[in-house]
Each structure stands twice: as C-alpha cells, then as structure tokens.
Amino acid sequence: MGRVYTFVNQKGGVGKTTSAISLGAYLGYYGQRVLLVDLDPQANATSSLGVDKRTVRSGTYEALLGLQPAGANILHNPRFKLSILPSSPALAGAEVELIEVNRREHRLSQALQPLIDRYDYILIDCPPSLGLLTINGIVAARNGVIIPVQCEYLALEGLGQLMQTIQRVRTSIFPDLGVRGVILTMFDGRTRLALDVVNEVRRFFPTQVFQTIIPRSIRLAEAPSYGMPISVYAPESSAAKAYAALARELLQGDGLTIPVFDAQQGMA
C-alpha cells in the first residue's frame, strides 16, 4: 500500500512545490512509483513539469468535485519518472463549491483512495494557505505531512499557526495525523542567520527535522522555467545532490531498500 505525504506551509516561497517535485523525481529514480497531486489553483507543480495549465481539461478540480475519477486524468512522464494529477485555474472555485458538500474535508482522501495501491508514494502539493483545499490535503496525508521551512527568520513566524491547524485537524477529523518531517530549504551557509534558523527549527521539532539541508541554488530556481525537475535540468548541481540525499533519507526512514547506484547518472 502506497504512502501519502502532503507538503504544507501557508507561507509562500519556502520551496514547497520545488521540494515536492524534486523529492518525487528522485524517489522515482530510486525505483518508486510516484504520483504528484497538484492541489494549488496556481498550478505551479503542473507548470514546473512542462504542462501548460491552460490546456488542462480535467484534473484535481474534477476529482475533488466528484466529476471524474482521479485516475482518469493522471499524466505520466517517463523521462522525469513522475506521474501528476494536474491542476488548473478552475480549482480556485473549489473552496466555494465544497462549502455545502457533505464531509467536504475528506474529498481528496476519497478521490485518492482507489490509487493507493497503484503508487508507492503519493505526494500532495498544497496551496500557500490554510483554507479548505489545504485542509483536504492534510486530511489525505495518511502517512503524515512534510513541512518545508525556508532558512530565513520570517519563515519561522507561521510555524505556530500551522501547528495549531494540524492540531485542530487531529482533534476534530484525523487523530492519527503526524508530521513526517521538516525540510530546511534555501540554506545559505555564509550567513549566521541561516544557521540560527536551522537551530531554532530543530529546537521546535527536536526529532522531526530531516538531516539533509537543501542549499539555495540558482539552478533550482531556473528549473521550473524549463519545465523540468532539478534531477533532469541540473543533476550535478548542489541542490540536485541534496534532494537525492533527501530521497535516500526518506526511503531509509520508511524502511525501504535503496538501490546501489549513482543517483546522478542517467538523469539527463
């Protein structure tokens, strides 16, 4: 049965979508069947994998509203070793349309249930907010949420609010909801502030921060504009090597065997 992780942080620009795509691509390279679910109306994950969101006829929106099964709209890219349930601007209306729907917080979980056995990992990329779409993503996270945190001071301010939301979901909907891990992103080792943020996040989450830290990288910032994950766009870059290490760390933590080969070969 596949694992479902949701990438969540209500603050934008922390590397949430980049982490979901990059980690997913390397999990795919390590032999895992990976589905990325774009739950953001901005459709950044969709665009970052080279899919024009304006041409998406059906995807996450239709799955949430029960108009079509999620499996009918999945796109697979063998080069990237990823599948994606794409988003489109239509998803922006889902927040309003779901208000009167019974068990509205469970719509994504229900839509993904038939896919659990088809994939080893389902990674859900949430919008930068704590609205109904994000709540759907959190409720669907049967194996926990993954929280990317930018190594800058302002990124710390929203952690308390996010944890309150997670606690409310635990209390009212999903008692077993857990935090699978925290990813430290955009790290610049030249600054004292970045080191201070790393120490503060590790104090806030003493046992849940991934050891792998993602460095700030121009190549990583460029990759979405070319419609590629970093694993294909710049596999020799420091960011690519960091996400490959993060994928290995996640697999090890999940008790899975990692193939013995160089993750930087054959990605281009």
mmCIF file of C-alpha atoms in Angstrom:
data_model
loop_
_atom_site.group_PDB
_atom_site.id
_atom_site.type_symbol
_atom_site.label_atom_id
_atom_site.label_comp_id
_atom_site.label_asym_id
_atom_site.label_seq_id
_atom_site.Cartn_x
_atom_site.Cartn_y
_atom_site.Cartn_z
ATOM 1 C CA MET A 1 0.000 0.000 0.000
ATOM 2 C CA GLY A 2 1.385 3.376 -1.013
ATOM 3 C CA ARG A 3 2.435 6.134 1.318
ATOM 4 C CA VAL A 4 0.706 9.507 1.128
ATOM 5 C CA TYR A 5 2.583 12.628 2.225
ATOM 6 C CA THR A 6 1.298 16.185 1.994
ATOM 7 C CA PHE A 7 3.644 19.154 1.582
ATOM 8 C CA VAL A 8 2.203 22.033 3.551
ATOM 9 C CA ASN A 9 3.182 25.523 4.631
ATOM 10 C CA GLN A 10 0.858 28.523 4.480
ATOM 11 C CA LYS A 11 3.795 30.807 3.740
ATOM 12 C CA GLY A 12 4.645 31.105 0.065
ATOM 13 C CA GLY A 13 8.145 30.961 -1.357
ATOM 14 C CA VAL A 14 9.540 28.378 1.057
ATOM 15 C CA GLY A 15 10.308 25.731 -1.567
ATOM 16 C CA LYS A 16 7.191 23.631 -1.034
ATOM 17 C CA THR A 17 6.405 22.903 -4.678
ATOM 18 C CA THR A 18 10.081 22.591 -5.566
ATOM 19 C CA SER A 19 10.572 20.076 -2.769
ATOM 20 C CA ALA A 20 7.541 18.012 -3.757
ATOM 21 C CA ILE A 21 8.704 17.832 -7.382
ATOM 22 C CA SER A 22 12.392 17.287 -6.669
ATOM 23 C CA LEU A 23 11.857 14.680 -3.970
ATOM 24 C CA GLY A 24 9.291 12.921 -6.122
ATOM 25 C CA ALA A 25 11.635 12.782 -9.105
ATOM 26 C CA TYR A 26 14.412 11.204 -7.072
ATOM 27 C CA LEU A 27 12.049 8.745 -5.423
ATOM 28 C CA GLY A 28 11.074 7.767 -8.949
ATOM 29 C CA TYR A 29 14.695 7.386 -9.904
ATOM 30 C CA TYR A 30 15.174 5.079 -6.945
ATOM 31 C CA GLY A 31 12.547 2.776 -8.373
ATOM 32 C CA GLN A 32 9.415 4.060 -6.634
ATOM 33 C CA ARG A 33 6.103 4.605 -8.407
ATOM 34 C CA VAL A 34 5.365 8.257 -7.640
ATOM 35 C CA LEU A 35 2.247 10.374 -8.141
ATOM 36 C CA LEU A 36 2.373 14.121 -7.569
ATOM 37 C CA VAL A 37 -1.015 15.712 -6.826
ATOM 38 C CA ASP A 38 -1.186 19.427 -7.619
ATOM 39 C CA LEU A 39 -3.701 20.881 -5.148
ATOM 40 C CA ASP A 40 -2.797 24.515 -5.807
ATOM 41 C CA PRO A 41 -5.002 26.654 -8.112
ATOM 42 C CA GLN A 42 -1.827 28.438 -9.231
ATOM 43 C CA ALA A 43 -0.811 25.075 -10.740
ATOM 44 C CA ASN A 44 2.898 25.691 -10.188
ATOM 45 C CA ALA A 45 3.706 21.994 -9.867
ATOM 46 C CA THR A 46 1.870 21.328 -13.105
ATOM 47 C CA SER A 47 3.731 24.105 -14.954
ATOM 48 C CA SER A 48 7.059 23.089 -13.437
ATOM 49 C CA LEU A 49 6.754 19.706 -15.106
ATOM 50 C CA GLY A 50 6.178 21.254 -18.514
ATOM 51 C CA VAL A 51 2.379 21.016 -18.604
ATOM 52 C CA ASP A 52 0.556 24.160 -19.731
ATOM 53 C CA LYS A 53 -2.120 24.673 -17.060
ATOM 54 C CA ARG A 54 -4.302 26.447 -19.630
ATOM 55 C CA THR A 55 -4.607 23.220 -21.599
ATOM 56 C CA VAL A 56 -5.572 21.039 -18.621
ATOM 57 C CA ARG A 57 -9.113 19.889 -19.369
ATOM 58 C CA SER A 58 -9.578 17.935 -16.163
ATOM 59 C CA GLY A 59 -7.543 17.130 -13.088
ATOM 60 C CA THR A 60 -7.607 17.820 -9.361
ATOM 61 C CA TYR A 61 -10.695 20.038 -9.560
ATOM 62 C CA GLU A 62 -12.794 17.353 -11.208
ATOM 63 C CA ALA A 63 -11.529 14.724 -8.750
ATOM 64 C CA LEU A 64 -12.442 16.884 -5.732
ATOM 65 C CA LEU A 65 -15.925 17.654 -7.032
ATOM 66 C CA GLY A 66 -16.533 14.044 -7.991
ATOM 67 C CA LEU A 67 -16.973 14.909 -11.654
ATOM 68 C CA GLN A 68 -14.354 12.400 -12.805
ATOM 69 C CA PRO A 69 -12.219 9.758 -11.068
ATOM 70 C CA ALA A 70 -8.706 10.971 -10.241
ATOM 71 C CA GLY A 71 -7.141 8.085 -12.132
ATOM 72 C CA ALA A 72 -8.684 9.208 -15.407
ATOM 73 C CA ASN A 73 -6.675 12.429 -15.500
ATOM 74 C CA ILE A 74 -3.185 11.369 -14.453
ATOM 75 C CA LEU A 75 -0.325 12.331 -16.770
ATOM 76 C CA HIS A 76 2.857 10.257 -16.767
ATOM 77 C CA ASN A 77 6.296 11.475 -17.788
ATOM 78 C CA PRO A 78 8.723 8.546 -18.130
ATOM 79 C CA ARG A 79 11.708 10.857 -18.531
ATOM 80 C CA PHE A 80 11.008 12.548 -15.205
ATOM 81 C CA LYS A 81 9.933 9.230 -13.613
ATOM 82 C CA LEU A 82 6.862 11.012 -12.254
ATOM 83 C CA SER A 83 3.118 10.984 -12.720
ATOM 84 C CA ILE A 84 0.998 14.037 -11.949
ATOM 85 C CA LEU A 85 -2.646 14.757 -11.292
ATOM 86 C CA PRO A 86 -2.589 18.270 -12.759
ATOM 87 C CA SER A 87 -4.229 21.437 -11.533
ATOM 88 C CA SER A 88 -5.811 24.310 -13.415
ATOM 89 C CA PRO A 89 -7.234 27.753 -12.545
ATOM 90 C CA ALA A 90 -10.669 26.108 -12.201
ATOM 91 C CA LEU A 91 -9.501 24.731 -8.858
ATOM 92 C CA ALA A 92 -9.808 28.233 -7.378
ATOM 93 C CA GLY A 93 -13.576 27.781 -7.329
ATOM 94 C CA ALA A 94 -13.438 24.561 -5.341
ATOM 95 C CA GLU A 95 -13.137 26.348 -1.990
ATOM 96 C CA VAL A 96 -16.590 27.870 -2.500
ATOM 97 C CA GLU A 97 -18.195 24.900 -4.243
ATOM 98 C CA LEU A 98 -17.197 22.480 -1.479
ATOM 99 C CA ILE A 99 -18.689 24.527 1.363
ATOM 100 C CA GLU A 100 -22.086 22.827 1.205
ATOM 101 C CA VAL A 101 -20.718 19.367 0.368
ATOM 102 C CA ASN A 102 -21.026 16.626 2.984
ATOM 103 C CA ARG A 103 -17.668 15.609 4.519
ATOM 104 C CA ARG A 104 -16.006 18.284 2.424
ATOM 105 C CA GLU A 105 -12.657 17.892 4.231
ATOM 106 C CA HIS A 106 -12.427 14.279 3.051
ATOM 107 C CA ARG A 107 -12.996 14.815 -0.657
ATOM 108 C CA LEU A 108 -9.364 14.473 -1.710
ATOM 109 C CA SER A 109 -8.781 11.470 0.536
ATOM 110 C CA GLN A 110 -11.781 9.750 -1.016
ATOM 111 C CA ALA A 111 -10.680 10.644 -4.544
ATOM 112 C CA LEU A 112 -7.190 9.214 -3.995
ATOM 113 C CA GLN A 113 -8.294 6.022 -2.248
ATOM 114 C CA PRO A 114 -8.527 3.957 -5.484
ATOM 115 C CA LEU A 115 -4.937 4.960 -6.321
ATOM 116 C CA ILE A 116 -3.268 3.928 -3.062
ATOM 117 C CA ASP A 117 -2.196 0.524 -4.358
ATOM 118 C CA ARG A 118 -1.070 1.836 -7.746
ATOM 119 C CA TYR A 119 1.721 4.019 -6.349
ATOM 120 C CA ASP A 120 4.459 3.655 -3.774
ATOM 121 C CA TYR A 121 4.334 7.374 -2.981
ATOM 122 C CA ILE A 122 1.600 9.944 -3.456
ATOM 123 C CA LEU A 123 2.906 13.459 -2.793
ATOM 124 C CA ILE A 124 0.350 16.261 -2.422
ATOM 125 C CA ASP A 125 1.406 19.855 -3.082
ATOM 126 C CA CYS A 126 -0.882 22.279 -1.218
ATOM 127 C CA PRO A 127 -1.514 25.973 -1.865
ATOM 128 C CA PRO A 128 0.220 28.545 0.376
ATOM 129 C CA SER A 129 -2.812 28.997 2.629
ATOM 130 C CA LEU A 130 -4.745 27.229 5.365
ATOM 131 C CA GLY A 131 -8.082 27.115 3.541
ATOM 132 C CA LEU A 132 -10.312 24.200 2.621
ATOM 133 C CA LEU A 133 -8.004 22.916 -0.125
ATOM 134 C CA THR A 134 -5.095 22.663 2.301
ATOM 135 C CA ILE A 135 -7.318 21.014 4.915
ATOM 136 C CA ASN A 136 -8.233 18.423 2.268
ATOM 137 C CA GLY A 137 -4.535 17.864 1.645
ATOM 138 C CA ILE A 138 -3.797 17.459 5.346
ATOM 139 C CA VAL A 139 -6.673 15.031 5.880
ATOM 140 C CA ALA A 140 -5.448 12.970 2.920
ATOM 141 C CA ALA A 141 -1.935 12.700 4.440
ATOM 142 C CA ARG A 142 -2.369 9.190 5.783
ATOM 143 C CA ASN A 143 1.380 8.909 6.478
ATOM 144 C CA GLY A 144 1.972 12.479 7.644
ATOM 145 C CA VAL A 145 2.715 15.972 6.470
ATOM 146 C CA ILE A 146 6.072 17.264 5.271
ATOM 147 C CA ILE A 147 6.808 20.889 6.133
ATOM 148 C CA PRO A 148 9.387 22.809 4.070
ATOM 149 C CA VAL A 149 10.845 25.741 6.023
ATOM 150 C CA GLN A 150 12.974 28.422 4.399
ATOM 151 C CA CYS A 151 16.162 29.217 6.316
ATOM 152 C CA GLU A 152 15.159 32.826 6.941
ATOM 153 C CA TYR A 153 13.737 34.462 10.052
ATOM 154 C CA LEU A 154 10.254 35.296 8.714
ATOM 155 C CA ALA A 155 9.720 31.660 7.783
ATOM 156 C CA LEU A 156 9.556 30.822 11.486
ATOM 157 C CA GLU A 157 6.638 33.113 12.197
ATOM 158 C CA GLY A 158 3.975 30.937 10.606
ATOM 159 C CA LEU A 159 5.053 27.627 12.128
ATOM 160 C CA GLY A 160 2.977 28.140 15.250
ATOM 161 C CA GLN A 161 -0.156 28.848 13.237
ATOM 162 C CA LEU A 162 0.470 25.832 11.020
ATOM 163 C CA MET A 163 0.898 23.540 14.024
ATOM 164 C CA GLN A 164 -2.335 24.883 15.514
ATOM 165 C CA THR A 165 -4.132 23.962 12.291
ATOM 166 C CA ILE A 166 -2.595 20.486 12.338
ATOM 167 C CA GLN A 167 -3.681 20.070 15.956
ATOM 168 C CA ARG A 168 -7.242 21.131 15.113
ATOM 169 C CA VAL A 169 -7.339 18.526 12.338
ATOM 170 C CA ARG A 170 -6.083 15.920 14.799
ATOM 171 C CA THR A 171 -8.741 16.869 17.328
ATOM 172 C CA SER A 172 -11.740 17.067 15.023
ATOM 173 C CA ILE A 173 -11.041 14.886 11.971
ATOM 174 C CA PHE A 174 -7.838 12.824 11.889
ATOM 175 C CA PRO A 175 -6.468 11.839 15.349
ATOM 176 C CA ASP A 176 -3.523 9.909 13.867
ATOM 177 C CA LEU A 177 -2.219 12.788 11.744
ATOM 178 C CA GLY A 178 1.526 13.089 12.122
ATOM 179 C CA VAL A 179 4.433 15.231 10.956
ATOM 180 C CA ARG A 180 6.650 13.017 8.810
ATOM 181 C CA GLY A 181 9.405 15.577 8.659
ATOM 182 C CA VAL A 182 10.578 19.142 8.229
ATOM 183 C CA ILE A 183 12.764 20.090 5.253
ATOM 184 C CA LEU A 184 15.136 23.014 5.700
ATOM 185 C CA THR A 185 15.332 24.824 2.348
ATOM 186 C CA MET A 186 17.204 27.731 0.729
ATOM 187 C CA PHE A 187 20.098 27.426 3.144
ATOM 188 C CA ASP A 188 22.946 29.908 2.731
ATOM 189 C CA GLY A 189 25.848 28.796 4.901
ATOM 190 C CA ARG A 190 27.561 32.177 4.530
ATOM 191 C CA THR A 191 25.057 33.825 6.862
ATOM 192 C CA ARG A 192 24.773 33.500 10.613
ATOM 193 C CA LEU A 193 21.005 33.933 10.304
ATOM 194 C CA ALA A 194 20.598 30.741 8.299
ATOM 195 C CA LEU A 195 22.440 28.774 10.971
ATOM 196 C CA ASP A 196 20.304 30.366 13.679
ATOM 197 C CA VAL A 197 17.124 29.390 11.825
ATOM 198 C CA VAL A 198 18.346 25.799 11.449
ATOM 199 C CA ASN A 199 18.984 25.602 15.200
ATOM 200 C CA GLU A 200 15.622 27.175 16.020
ATOM 201 C CA VAL A 201 13.661 24.822 13.765
ATOM 202 C CA ARG A 202 15.460 21.841 15.250
ATOM 203 C CA ARG A 203 14.549 23.104 18.693
ATOM 204 C CA PHE A 204 10.908 23.475 17.626
ATOM 205 C CA PHE A 205 10.887 19.970 16.036
ATOM 206 C CA PRO A 206 13.556 18.105 18.031
ATOM 207 C CA THR A 207 13.074 14.709 16.341
ATOM 208 C CA GLN A 208 11.398 15.529 13.047
ATOM 209 C CA VAL A 209 13.825 17.649 11.005
ATOM 210 C CA PHE A 210 15.465 15.839 8.082
ATOM 211 C CA GLN A 211 19.242 15.802 8.353
ATOM 212 C CA THR A 212 19.592 16.763 4.684
ATOM 213 C CA ILE A 213 19.506 20.537 4.182
ATOM 214 C CA ILE A 214 18.652 21.991 0.784
ATOM 215 C CA PRO A 215 21.016 24.807 -0.266
ATOM 216 C CA ARG A 216 19.993 27.979 -2.034
ATOM 217 C CA SER A 217 20.612 27.352 -5.732
ATOM 218 C CA ILE A 218 20.237 29.340 -8.940
ATOM 219 C CA ARG A 219 19.859 26.091 -10.883
ATOM 220 C CA LEU A 220 16.961 25.086 -8.658
ATOM 221 C CA ALA A 221 15.269 28.421 -9.309
ATOM 222 C CA GLU A 222 15.783 28.067 -13.062
ATOM 223 C CA ALA A 223 14.467 24.521 -13.457
ATOM 224 C CA PRO A 224 10.695 25.317 -13.398
ATOM 225 C CA SER A 225 11.037 27.795 -16.251
ATOM 226 C CA TYR A 226 12.349 24.913 -18.390
ATOM 227 C CA GLY A 227 9.564 22.587 -17.257
ATOM 228 C CA MET A 228 11.975 20.121 -15.638
ATOM 229 C CA PRO A 229 12.757 18.829 -12.164
ATOM 230 C CA ILE A 230 16.257 19.581 -10.931
ATOM 231 C CA SER A 231 17.124 15.885 -11.358
ATOM 232 C CA VAL A 232 16.917 16.347 -15.130
ATOM 233 C CA TYR A 233 17.748 20.033 -15.546
ATOM 234 C CA ALA A 234 20.967 20.127 -13.498
ATOM 235 C CA PRO A 235 21.719 16.717 -11.969
ATOM 236 C CA GLU A 236 25.269 17.713 -10.977
ATOM 237 C CA SER A 237 24.183 20.803 -9.038
ATOM 238 C CA SER A 238 24.433 21.015 -5.273
ATOM 239 C CA ALA A 239 20.641 21.218 -4.959
ATOM 240 C CA ALA A 240 20.138 18.085 -7.056
ATOM 241 C CA LYS A 241 22.596 16.162 -4.913
ATOM 242 C CA ALA A 242 20.833 17.408 -1.784
ATOM 243 C CA TYR A 243 17.410 16.253 -2.992
ATOM 244 C CA ALA A 244 18.888 12.882 -3.992
ATOM 245 C CA ALA A 245 20.224 12.586 -0.437
ATOM 246 C CA LEU A 246 16.842 13.629 0.958
ATOM 247 C CA ALA A 247 15.127 10.916 -1.090
ATOM 248 C CA ARG A 248 17.537 8.330 0.305
ATOM 249 C CA GLU A 249 16.911 9.622 3.825
ATOM 250 C CA LEU A 250 13.143 9.359 3.355
ATOM 251 C CA LEU A 251 13.374 5.864 1.929
ATOM 252 C CA GLN A 252 15.595 4.718 4.773
ATOM 253 C CA GLY A 253 13.219 6.227 7.314
ATOM 254 C CA ASP A 254 10.333 4.408 5.652
ATOM 255 C CA GLY A 255 12.222 1.138 5.909
ATOM 256 C CA LEU A 256 12.722 0.695 2.172
ATOM 257 C CA THR A 257 15.774 -0.616 0.342
ATOM 258 C CA ILE A 258 17.767 1.880 -1.704
ATOM 259 C CA PRO A 259 19.282 0.623 -4.995
ATOM 260 C CA VAL A 260 23.059 0.785 -5.079
ATOM 261 C CA PHE A 261 23.951 3.142 -7.913
ATOM 262 C CA ASP A 262 24.985 6.718 -8.519
ATOM 263 C CA ALA A 263 21.815 8.826 -8.466
ATOM 264 C CA GLN A 264 23.497 11.436 -10.647
ATOM 265 C CA GLN A 265 23.998 9.125 -13.624
ATOM 266 C CA GLY A 266 21.461 8.843 -16.389
ATOM 267 C CA MET A 267 19.176 11.633 -15.207
ATOM 268 C CA ALA A 268 19.583 13.973 -18.172
#
